[in-house]
mmCIF file with all atom_site columns, C-alpha atoms in Angstrom:
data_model
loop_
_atom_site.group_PDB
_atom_site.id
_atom_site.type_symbol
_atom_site.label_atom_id
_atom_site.label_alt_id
_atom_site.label_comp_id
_atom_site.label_asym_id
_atom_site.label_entity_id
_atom_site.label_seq_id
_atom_site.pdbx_PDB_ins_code
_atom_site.Cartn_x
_atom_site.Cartn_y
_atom_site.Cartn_z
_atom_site.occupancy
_atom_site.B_iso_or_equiv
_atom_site.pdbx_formal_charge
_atom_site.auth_seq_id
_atom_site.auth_comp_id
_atom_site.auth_asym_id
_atom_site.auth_atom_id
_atom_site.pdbx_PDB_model_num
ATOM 1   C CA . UNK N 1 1   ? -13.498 19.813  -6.629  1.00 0.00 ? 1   UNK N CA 1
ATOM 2   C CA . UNK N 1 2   ? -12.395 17.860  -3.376  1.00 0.00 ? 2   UNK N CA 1
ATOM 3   C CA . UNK N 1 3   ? -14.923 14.964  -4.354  1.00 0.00 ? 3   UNK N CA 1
ATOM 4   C CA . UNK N 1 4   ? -13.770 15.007  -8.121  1.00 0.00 ? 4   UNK N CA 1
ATOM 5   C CA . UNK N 1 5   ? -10.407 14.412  -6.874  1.00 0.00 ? 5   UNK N CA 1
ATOM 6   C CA . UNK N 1 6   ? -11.786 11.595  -4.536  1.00 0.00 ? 6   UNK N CA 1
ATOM 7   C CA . UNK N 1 7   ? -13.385 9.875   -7.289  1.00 0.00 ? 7   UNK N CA 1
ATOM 8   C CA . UNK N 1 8   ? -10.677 10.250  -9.332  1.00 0.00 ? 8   UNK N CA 1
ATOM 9   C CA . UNK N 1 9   ? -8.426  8.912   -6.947  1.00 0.00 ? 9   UNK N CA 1
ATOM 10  C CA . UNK N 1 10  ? -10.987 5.703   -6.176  1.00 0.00 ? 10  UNK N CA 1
ATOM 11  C CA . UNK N 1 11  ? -10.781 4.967   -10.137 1.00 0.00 ? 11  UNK N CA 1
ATOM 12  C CA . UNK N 1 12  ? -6.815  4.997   -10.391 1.00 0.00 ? 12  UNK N CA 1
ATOM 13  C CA . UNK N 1 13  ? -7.259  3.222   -6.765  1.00 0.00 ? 13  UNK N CA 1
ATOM 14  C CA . UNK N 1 14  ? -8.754  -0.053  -8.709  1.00 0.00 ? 14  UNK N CA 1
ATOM 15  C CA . UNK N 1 15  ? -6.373  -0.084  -11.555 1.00 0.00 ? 15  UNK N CA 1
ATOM 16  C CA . UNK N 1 16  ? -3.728  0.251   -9.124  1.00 0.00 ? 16  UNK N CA 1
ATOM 17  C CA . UNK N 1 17  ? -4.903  -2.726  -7.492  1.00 0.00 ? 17  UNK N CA 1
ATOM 18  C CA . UNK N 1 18  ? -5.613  -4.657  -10.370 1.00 0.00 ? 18  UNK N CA 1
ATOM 19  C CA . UNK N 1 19  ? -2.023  -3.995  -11.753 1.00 0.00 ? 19  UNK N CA 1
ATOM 20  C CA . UNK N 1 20  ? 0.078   -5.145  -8.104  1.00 0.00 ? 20  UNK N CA 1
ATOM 21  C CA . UNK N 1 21  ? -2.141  -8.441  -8.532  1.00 0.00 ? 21  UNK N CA 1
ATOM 22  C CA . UNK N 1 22  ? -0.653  -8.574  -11.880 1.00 0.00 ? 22  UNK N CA 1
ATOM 23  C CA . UNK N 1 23  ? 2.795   -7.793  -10.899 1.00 0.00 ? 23  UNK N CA 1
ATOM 24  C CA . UNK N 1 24  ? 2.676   -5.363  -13.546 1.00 0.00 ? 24  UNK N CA 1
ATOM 25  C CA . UNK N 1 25  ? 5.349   -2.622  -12.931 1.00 0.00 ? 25  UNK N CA 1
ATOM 26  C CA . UNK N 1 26  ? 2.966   -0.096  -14.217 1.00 0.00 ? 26  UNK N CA 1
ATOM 27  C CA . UNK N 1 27  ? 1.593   0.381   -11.122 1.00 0.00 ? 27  UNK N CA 1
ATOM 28  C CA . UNK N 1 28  ? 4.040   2.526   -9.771  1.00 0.00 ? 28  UNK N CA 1
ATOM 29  C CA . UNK N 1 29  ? 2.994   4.848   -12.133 1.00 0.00 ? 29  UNK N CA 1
ATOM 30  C CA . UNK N 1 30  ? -0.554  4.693   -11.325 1.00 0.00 ? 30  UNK N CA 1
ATOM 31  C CA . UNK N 1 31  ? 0.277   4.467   -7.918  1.00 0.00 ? 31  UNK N CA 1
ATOM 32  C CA . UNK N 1 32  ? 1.953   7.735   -8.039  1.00 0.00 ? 32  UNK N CA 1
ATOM 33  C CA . UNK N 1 33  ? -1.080  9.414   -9.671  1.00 0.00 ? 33  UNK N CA 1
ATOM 34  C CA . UNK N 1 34  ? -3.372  8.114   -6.765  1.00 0.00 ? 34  UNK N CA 1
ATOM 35  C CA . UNK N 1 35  ? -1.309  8.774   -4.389  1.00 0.00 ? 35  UNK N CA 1
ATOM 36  C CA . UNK N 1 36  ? -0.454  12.173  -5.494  1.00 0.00 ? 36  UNK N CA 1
ATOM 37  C CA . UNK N 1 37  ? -4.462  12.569  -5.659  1.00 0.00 ? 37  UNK N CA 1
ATOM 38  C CA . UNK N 1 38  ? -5.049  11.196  -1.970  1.00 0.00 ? 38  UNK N CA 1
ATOM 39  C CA . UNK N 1 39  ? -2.615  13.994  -0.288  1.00 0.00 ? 39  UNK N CA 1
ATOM 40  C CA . UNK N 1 40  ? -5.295  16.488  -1.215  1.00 0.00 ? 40  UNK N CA 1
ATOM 41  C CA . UNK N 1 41  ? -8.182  14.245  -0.650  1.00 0.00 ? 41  UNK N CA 1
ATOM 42  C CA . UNK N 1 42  ? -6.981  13.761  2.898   1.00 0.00 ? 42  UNK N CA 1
ATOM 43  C CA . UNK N 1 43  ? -5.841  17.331  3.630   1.00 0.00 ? 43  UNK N CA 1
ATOM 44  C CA . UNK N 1 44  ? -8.406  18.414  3.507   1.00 0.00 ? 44  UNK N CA 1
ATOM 45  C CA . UNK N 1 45  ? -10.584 15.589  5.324   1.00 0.00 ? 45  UNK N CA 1
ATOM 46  C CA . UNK N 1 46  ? -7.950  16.629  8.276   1.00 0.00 ? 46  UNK N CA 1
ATOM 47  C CA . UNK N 1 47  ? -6.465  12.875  8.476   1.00 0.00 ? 47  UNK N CA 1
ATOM 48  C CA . UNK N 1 48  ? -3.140  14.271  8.480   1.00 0.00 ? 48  UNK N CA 1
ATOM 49  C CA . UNK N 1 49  ? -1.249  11.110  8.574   1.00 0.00 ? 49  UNK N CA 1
ATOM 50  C CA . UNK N 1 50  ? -2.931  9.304   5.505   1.00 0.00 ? 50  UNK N CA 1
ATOM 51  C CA . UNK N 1 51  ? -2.150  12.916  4.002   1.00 0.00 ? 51  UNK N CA 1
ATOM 52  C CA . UNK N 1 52  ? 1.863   12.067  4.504   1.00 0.00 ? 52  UNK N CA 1
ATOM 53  C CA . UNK N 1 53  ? 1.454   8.895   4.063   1.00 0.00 ? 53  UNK N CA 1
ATOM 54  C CA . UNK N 1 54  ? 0.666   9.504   0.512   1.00 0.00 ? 54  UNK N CA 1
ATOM 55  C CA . UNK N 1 55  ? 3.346   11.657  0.177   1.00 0.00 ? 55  UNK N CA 1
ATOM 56  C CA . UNK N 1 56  ? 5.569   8.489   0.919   1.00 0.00 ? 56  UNK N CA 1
ATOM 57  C CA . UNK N 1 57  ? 3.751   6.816   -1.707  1.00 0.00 ? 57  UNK N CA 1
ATOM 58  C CA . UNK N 1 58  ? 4.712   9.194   -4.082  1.00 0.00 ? 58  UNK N CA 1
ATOM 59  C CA . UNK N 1 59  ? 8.302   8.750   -3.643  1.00 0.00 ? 59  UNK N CA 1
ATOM 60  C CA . UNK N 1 60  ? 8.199   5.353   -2.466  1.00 0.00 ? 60  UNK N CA 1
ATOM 61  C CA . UNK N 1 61  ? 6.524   4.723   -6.113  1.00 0.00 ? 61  UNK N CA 1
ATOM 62  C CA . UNK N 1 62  ? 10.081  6.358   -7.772  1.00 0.00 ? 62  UNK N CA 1
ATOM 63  C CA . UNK N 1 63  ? 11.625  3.669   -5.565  1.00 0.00 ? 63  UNK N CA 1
ATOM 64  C CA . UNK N 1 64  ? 9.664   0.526   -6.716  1.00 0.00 ? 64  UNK N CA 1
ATOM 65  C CA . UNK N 1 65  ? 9.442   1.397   -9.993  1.00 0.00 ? 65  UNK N CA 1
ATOM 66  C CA . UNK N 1 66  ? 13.430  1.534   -10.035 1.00 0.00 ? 66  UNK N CA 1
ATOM 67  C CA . UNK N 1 67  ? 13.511  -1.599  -8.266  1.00 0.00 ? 67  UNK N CA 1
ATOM 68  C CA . UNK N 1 68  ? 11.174  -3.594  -10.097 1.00 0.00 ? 68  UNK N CA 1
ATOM 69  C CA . UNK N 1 69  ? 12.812  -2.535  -13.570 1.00 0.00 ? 69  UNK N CA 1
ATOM 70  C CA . UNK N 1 70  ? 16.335  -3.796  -11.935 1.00 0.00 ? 70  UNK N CA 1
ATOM 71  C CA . UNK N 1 71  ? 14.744  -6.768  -11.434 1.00 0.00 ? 71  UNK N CA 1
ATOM 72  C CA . UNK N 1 72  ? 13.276  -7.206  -14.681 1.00 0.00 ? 72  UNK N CA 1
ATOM 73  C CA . UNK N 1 73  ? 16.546  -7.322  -16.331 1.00 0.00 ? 73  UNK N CA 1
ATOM 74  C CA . UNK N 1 74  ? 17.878  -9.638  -13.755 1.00 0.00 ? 74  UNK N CA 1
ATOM 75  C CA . UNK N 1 75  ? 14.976  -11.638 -14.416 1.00 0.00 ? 75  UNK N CA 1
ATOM 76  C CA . UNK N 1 76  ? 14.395  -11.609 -18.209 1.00 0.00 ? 76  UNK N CA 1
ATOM 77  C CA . UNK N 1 77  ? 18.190  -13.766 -19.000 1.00 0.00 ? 77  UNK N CA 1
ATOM 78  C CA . UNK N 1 78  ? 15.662  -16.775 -16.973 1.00 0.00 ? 78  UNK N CA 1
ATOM 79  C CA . UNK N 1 79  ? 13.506  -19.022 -18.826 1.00 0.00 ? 79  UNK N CA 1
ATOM 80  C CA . UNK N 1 80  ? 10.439  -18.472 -17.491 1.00 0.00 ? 80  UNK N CA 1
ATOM 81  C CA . UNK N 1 81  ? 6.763   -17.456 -18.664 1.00 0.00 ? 81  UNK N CA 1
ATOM 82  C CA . UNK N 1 82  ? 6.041   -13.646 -18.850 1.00 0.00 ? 82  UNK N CA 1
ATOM 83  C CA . UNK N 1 83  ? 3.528   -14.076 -16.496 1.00 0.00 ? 83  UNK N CA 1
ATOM 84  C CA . UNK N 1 84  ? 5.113   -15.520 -13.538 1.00 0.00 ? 84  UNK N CA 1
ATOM 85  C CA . UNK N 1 85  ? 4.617   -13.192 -10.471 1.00 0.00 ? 85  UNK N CA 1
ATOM 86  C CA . UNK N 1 86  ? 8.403   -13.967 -8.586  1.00 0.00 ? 86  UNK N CA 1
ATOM 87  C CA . UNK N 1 87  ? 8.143   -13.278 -4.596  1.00 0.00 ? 87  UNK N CA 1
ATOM 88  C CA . UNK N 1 88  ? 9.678   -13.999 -1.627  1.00 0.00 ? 88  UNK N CA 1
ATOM 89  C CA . UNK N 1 89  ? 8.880   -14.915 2.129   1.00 0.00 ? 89  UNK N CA 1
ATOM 90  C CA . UNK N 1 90  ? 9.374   -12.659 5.230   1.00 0.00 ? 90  UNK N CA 1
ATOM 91  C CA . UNK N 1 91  ? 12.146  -14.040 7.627   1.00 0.00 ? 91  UNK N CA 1
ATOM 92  C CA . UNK N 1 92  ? 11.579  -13.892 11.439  1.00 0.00 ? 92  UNK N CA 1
ATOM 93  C CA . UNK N 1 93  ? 14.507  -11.641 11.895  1.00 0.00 ? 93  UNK N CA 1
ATOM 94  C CA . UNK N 1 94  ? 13.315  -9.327  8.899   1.00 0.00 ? 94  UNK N CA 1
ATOM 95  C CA . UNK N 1 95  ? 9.758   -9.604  10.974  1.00 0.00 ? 95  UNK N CA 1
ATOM 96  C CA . UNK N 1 96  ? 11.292  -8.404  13.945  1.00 0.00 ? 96  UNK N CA 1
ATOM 97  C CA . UNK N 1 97  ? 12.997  -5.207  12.288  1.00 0.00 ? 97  UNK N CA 1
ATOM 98  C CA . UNK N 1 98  ? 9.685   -4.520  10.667  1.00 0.00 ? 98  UNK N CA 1
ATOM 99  C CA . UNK N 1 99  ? 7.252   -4.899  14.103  1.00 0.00 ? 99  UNK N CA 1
ATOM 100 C CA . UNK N 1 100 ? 9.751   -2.743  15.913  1.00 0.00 ? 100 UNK N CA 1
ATOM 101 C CA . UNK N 1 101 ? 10.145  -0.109  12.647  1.00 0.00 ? 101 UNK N CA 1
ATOM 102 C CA . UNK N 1 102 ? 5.513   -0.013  12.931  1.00 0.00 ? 102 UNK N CA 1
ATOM 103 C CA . UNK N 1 103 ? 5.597   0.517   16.622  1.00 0.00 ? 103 UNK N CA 1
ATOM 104 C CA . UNK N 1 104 ? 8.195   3.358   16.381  1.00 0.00 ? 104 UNK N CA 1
ATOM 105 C CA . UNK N 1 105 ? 6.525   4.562   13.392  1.00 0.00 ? 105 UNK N CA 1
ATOM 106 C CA . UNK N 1 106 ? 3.137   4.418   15.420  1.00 0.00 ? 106 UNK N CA 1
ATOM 107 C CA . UNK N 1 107 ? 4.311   6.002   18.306  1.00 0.00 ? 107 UNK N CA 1
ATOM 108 C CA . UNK N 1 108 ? 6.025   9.257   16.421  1.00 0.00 ? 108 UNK N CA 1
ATOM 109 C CA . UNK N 1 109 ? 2.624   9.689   14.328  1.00 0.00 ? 109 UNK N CA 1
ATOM 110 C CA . UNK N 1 110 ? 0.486   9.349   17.428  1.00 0.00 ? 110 UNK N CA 1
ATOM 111 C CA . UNK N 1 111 ? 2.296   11.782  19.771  1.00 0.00 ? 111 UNK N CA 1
ATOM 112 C CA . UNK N 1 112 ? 2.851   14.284  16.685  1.00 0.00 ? 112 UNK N CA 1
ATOM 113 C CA . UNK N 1 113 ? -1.094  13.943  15.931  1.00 0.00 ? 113 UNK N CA 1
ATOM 114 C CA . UNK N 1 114 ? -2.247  13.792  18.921  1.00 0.00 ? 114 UNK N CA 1
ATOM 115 C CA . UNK N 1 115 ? -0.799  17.312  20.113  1.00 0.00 ? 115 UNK N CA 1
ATOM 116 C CA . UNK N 1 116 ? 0.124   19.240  17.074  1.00 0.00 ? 116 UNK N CA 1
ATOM 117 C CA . UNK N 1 117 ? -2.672  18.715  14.730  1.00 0.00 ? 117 UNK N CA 1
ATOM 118 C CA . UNK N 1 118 ? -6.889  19.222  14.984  1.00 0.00 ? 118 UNK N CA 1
ATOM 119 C CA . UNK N 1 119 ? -7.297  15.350  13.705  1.00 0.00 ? 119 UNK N CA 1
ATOM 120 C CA . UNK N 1 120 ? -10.199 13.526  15.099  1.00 0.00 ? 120 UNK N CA 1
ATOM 121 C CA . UNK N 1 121 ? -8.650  10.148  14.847  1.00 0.00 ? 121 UNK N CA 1
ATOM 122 C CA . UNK N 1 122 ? -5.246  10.435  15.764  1.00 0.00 ? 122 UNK N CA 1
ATOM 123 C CA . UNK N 1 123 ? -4.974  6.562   16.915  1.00 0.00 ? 123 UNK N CA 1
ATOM 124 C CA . UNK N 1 124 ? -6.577  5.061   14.161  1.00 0.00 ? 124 UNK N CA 1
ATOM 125 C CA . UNK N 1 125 ? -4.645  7.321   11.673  1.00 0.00 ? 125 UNK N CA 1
ATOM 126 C CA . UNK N 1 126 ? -1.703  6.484   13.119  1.00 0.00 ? 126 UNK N CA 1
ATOM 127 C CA . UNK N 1 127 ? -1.976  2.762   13.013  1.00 0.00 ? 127 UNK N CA 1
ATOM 128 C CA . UNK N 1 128 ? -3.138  2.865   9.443   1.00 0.00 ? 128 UNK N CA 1
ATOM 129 C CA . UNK N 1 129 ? 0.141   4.791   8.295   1.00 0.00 ? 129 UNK N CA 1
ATOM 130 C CA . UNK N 1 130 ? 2.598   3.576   10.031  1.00 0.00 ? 130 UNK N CA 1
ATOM 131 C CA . UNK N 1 131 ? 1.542   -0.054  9.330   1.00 0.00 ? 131 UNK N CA 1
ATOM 132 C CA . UNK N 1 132 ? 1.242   1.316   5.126   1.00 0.00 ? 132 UNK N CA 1
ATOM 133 C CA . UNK N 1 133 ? 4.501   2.823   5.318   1.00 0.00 ? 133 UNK N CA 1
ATOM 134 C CA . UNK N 1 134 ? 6.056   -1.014  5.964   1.00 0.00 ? 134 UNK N CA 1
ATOM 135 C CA . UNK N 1 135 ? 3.867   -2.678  3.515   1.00 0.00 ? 135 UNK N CA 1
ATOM 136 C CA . UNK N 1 136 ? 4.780   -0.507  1.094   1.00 0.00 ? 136 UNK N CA 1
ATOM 137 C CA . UNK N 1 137 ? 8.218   -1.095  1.472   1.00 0.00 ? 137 UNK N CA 1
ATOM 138 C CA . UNK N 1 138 ? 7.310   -4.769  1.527   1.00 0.00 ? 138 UNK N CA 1
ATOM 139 C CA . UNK N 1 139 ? 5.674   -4.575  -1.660  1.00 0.00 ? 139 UNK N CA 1
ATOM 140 C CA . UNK N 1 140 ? 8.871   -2.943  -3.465  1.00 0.00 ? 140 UNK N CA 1
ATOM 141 C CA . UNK N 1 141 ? 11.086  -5.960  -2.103  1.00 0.00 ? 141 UNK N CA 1
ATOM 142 C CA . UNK N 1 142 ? 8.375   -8.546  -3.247  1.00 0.00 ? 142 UNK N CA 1
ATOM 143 C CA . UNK N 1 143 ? 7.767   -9.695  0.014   1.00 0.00 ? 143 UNK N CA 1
ATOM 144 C CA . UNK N 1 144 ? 4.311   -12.201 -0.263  1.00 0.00 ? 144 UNK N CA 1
ATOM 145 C CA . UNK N 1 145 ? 3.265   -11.167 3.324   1.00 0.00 ? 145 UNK N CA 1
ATOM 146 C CA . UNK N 1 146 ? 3.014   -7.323  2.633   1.00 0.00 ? 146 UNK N CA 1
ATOM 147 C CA . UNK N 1 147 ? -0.352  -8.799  1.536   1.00 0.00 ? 147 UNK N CA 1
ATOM 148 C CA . UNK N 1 148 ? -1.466  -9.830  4.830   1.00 0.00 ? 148 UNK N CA 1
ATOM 149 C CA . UNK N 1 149 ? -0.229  -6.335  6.058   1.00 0.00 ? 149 UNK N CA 1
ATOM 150 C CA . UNK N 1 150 ? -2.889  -4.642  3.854   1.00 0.00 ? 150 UNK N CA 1
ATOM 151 C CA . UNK N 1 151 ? -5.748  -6.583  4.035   1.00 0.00 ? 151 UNK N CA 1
ATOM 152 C CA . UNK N 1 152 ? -5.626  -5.457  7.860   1.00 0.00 ? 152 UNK N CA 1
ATOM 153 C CA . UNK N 1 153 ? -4.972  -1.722  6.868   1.00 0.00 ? 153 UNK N CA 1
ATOM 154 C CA . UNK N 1 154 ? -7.672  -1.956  4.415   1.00 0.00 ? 154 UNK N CA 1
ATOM 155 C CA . UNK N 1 155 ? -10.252 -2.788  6.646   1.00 0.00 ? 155 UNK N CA 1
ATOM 156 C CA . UNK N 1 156 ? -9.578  -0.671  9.566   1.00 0.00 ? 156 UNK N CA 1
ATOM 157 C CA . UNK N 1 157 ? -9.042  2.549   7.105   1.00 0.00 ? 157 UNK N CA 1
ATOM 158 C CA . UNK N 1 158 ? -12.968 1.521   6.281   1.00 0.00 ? 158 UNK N CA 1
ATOM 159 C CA . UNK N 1 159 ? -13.831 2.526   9.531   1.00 0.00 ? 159 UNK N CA 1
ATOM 160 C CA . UNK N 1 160 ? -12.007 5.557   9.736   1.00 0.00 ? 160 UNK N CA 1
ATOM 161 C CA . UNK N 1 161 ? -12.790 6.719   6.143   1.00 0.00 ? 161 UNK N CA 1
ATOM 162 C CA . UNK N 1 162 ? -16.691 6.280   7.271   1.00 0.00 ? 162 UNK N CA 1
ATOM 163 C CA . UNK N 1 163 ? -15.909 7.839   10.314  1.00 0.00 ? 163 UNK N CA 1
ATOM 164 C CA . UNK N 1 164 ? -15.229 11.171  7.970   1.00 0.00 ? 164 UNK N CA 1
ATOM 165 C CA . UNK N 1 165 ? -18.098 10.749  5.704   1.00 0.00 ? 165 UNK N CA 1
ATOM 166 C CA . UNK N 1 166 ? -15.868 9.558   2.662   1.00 0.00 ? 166 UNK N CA 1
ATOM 167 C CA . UNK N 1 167 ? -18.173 6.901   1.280   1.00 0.00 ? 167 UNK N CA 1
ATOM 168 C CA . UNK N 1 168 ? -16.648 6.835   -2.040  1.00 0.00 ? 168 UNK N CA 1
ATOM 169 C CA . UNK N 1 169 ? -13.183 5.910   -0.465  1.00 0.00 ? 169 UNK N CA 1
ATOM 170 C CA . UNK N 1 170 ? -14.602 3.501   2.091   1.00 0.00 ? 170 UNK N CA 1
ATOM 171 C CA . UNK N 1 171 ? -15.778 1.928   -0.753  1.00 0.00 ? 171 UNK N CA 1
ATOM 172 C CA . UNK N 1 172 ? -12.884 1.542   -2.081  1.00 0.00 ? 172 UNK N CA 1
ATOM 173 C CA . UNK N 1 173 ? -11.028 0.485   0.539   1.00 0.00 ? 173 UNK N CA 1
ATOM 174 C CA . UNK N 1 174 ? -13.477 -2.392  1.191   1.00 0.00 ? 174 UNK N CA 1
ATOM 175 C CA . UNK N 1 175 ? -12.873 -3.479  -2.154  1.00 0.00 ? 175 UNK N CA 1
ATOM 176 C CA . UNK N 1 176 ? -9.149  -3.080  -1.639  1.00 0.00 ? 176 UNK N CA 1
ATOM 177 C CA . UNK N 1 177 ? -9.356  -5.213  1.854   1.00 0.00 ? 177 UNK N CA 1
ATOM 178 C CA . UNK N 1 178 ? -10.687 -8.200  -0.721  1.00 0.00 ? 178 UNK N CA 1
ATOM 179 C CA . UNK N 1 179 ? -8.510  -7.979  -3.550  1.00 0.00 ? 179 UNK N CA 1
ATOM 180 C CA . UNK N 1 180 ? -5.765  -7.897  -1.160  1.00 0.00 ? 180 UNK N CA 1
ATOM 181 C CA . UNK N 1 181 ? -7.251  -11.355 0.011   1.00 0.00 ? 181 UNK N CA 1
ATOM 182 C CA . UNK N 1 182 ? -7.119  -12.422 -3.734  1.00 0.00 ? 182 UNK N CA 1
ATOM 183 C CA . UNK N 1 183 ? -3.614  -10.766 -4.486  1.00 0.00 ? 183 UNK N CA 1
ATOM 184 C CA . UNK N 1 184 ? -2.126  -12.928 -1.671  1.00 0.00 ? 184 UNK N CA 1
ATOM 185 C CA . UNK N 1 185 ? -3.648  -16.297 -3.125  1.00 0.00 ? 185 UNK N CA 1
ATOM 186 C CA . UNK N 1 186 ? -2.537  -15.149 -6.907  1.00 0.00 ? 186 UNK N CA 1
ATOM 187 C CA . UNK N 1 187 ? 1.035   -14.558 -5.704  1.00 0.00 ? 187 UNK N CA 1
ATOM 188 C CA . UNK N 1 188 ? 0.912   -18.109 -4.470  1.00 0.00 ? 188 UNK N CA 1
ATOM 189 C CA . UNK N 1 189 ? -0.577  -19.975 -7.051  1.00 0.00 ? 189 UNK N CA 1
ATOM 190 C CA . UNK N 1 190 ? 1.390   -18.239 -9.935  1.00 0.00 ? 190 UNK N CA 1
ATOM 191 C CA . UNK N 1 191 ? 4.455   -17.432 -7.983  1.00 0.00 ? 191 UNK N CA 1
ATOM 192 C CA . UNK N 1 192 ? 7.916   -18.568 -7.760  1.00 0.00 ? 192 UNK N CA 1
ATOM 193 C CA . UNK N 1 193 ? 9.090   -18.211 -4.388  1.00 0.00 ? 193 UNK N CA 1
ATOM 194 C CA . UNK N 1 194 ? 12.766  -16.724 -5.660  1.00 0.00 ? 194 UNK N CA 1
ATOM 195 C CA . UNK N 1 195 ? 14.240  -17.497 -2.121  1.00 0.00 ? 195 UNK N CA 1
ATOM 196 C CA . UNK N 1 196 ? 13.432  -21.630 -3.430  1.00 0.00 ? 196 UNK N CA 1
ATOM 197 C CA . UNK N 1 197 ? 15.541  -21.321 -6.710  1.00 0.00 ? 197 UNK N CA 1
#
């Protein structure tokens, strides 16, 4: 059953992806589905963190789905192509608040995993969710660097996913570290930079 779920979750995973390249507010929806998937998956792999992290994804995905249909209206009165991806740039300031909100994050998840839980990668998991928990957010305010965010999430959750024999998700995940390389150039090249206008 647990690897059912897994591959489940891996298939929703890549249209998931697909769809955020695409700027296609659908994903939320999918999102929600994998994410809702992945608590279980990681529950019982014991990588507690991921585990809540997904939970955040699930409401998180209420959130951007909200926000991105908001937007929609705001941005259908415009006269622009239906396939124009709209983002904008992080600020320094708005860096700031996020480094300091990932550290804090980090340092809560650590301690609480560290001492409270049987995980055998409380550091890594950590990093990995508190880091996802801000690009997430990112991602909901169409914010072109979240992209950056996850292509360094992606590849260290390789390593820890490996670490825990979950080949099928380490799979994934490497794939996701790549088209996280390619969703960052798309944005660009078919974006407008809504900040510029």
């Amino acid at each position: 059953m647990e690897q059912l779920l897994e591959y489940f979750g891996v298939i929703t995973g890549f249209l998931y992806l697909l769809l955020e390249i695409r700027q296609h507010k659908a994903m939320w929806i999918v999102g929600f589905m994998t994410s809702l998937v992945y608590v279980f998956v990681f529950f019982f792999s014991k990588i507690y963190a991921d585990m809540g992290l997904n939970i955040y994804y699930v409401a998180i995905s209420i959130y951007g789905f909200r926000k991105w249909t908001c937007a929609e209206k705001n941005i259908s009165e415009e006269k622009v192509p239906d396939d124009t991806i709209f983002y904008r740039h992080i600020t320094w300031s708005l860096f700031a608040g996020i480094a300091s909100a990932i550290l804090a994050i980090y340092a809560l998840l650590y301690y609480i995993l560290h001492n409270f839980t049987d995980s055998p990668i409380p550091m890594g998991d950590a990093f990995t969710t508190s880091v996802g928990i801000v690009a997430t957010w990112m991602l909901a305010r169409r914010i072109i660097e979240h992209w950056i965010f996850w292509v360094i999430v992606n590849f260290v959750s390789v390593y820890l996913y490996y670490l825990r024999g979950l080949y099928p998700t380490m799979f994934l995940y490497i794939c996701y570290g790549i088209l996280a390389i390619v969703g960052y150039y798309t944005w660009k090249k078919k974006g407008i930079n809504t900040k510029q206008r």
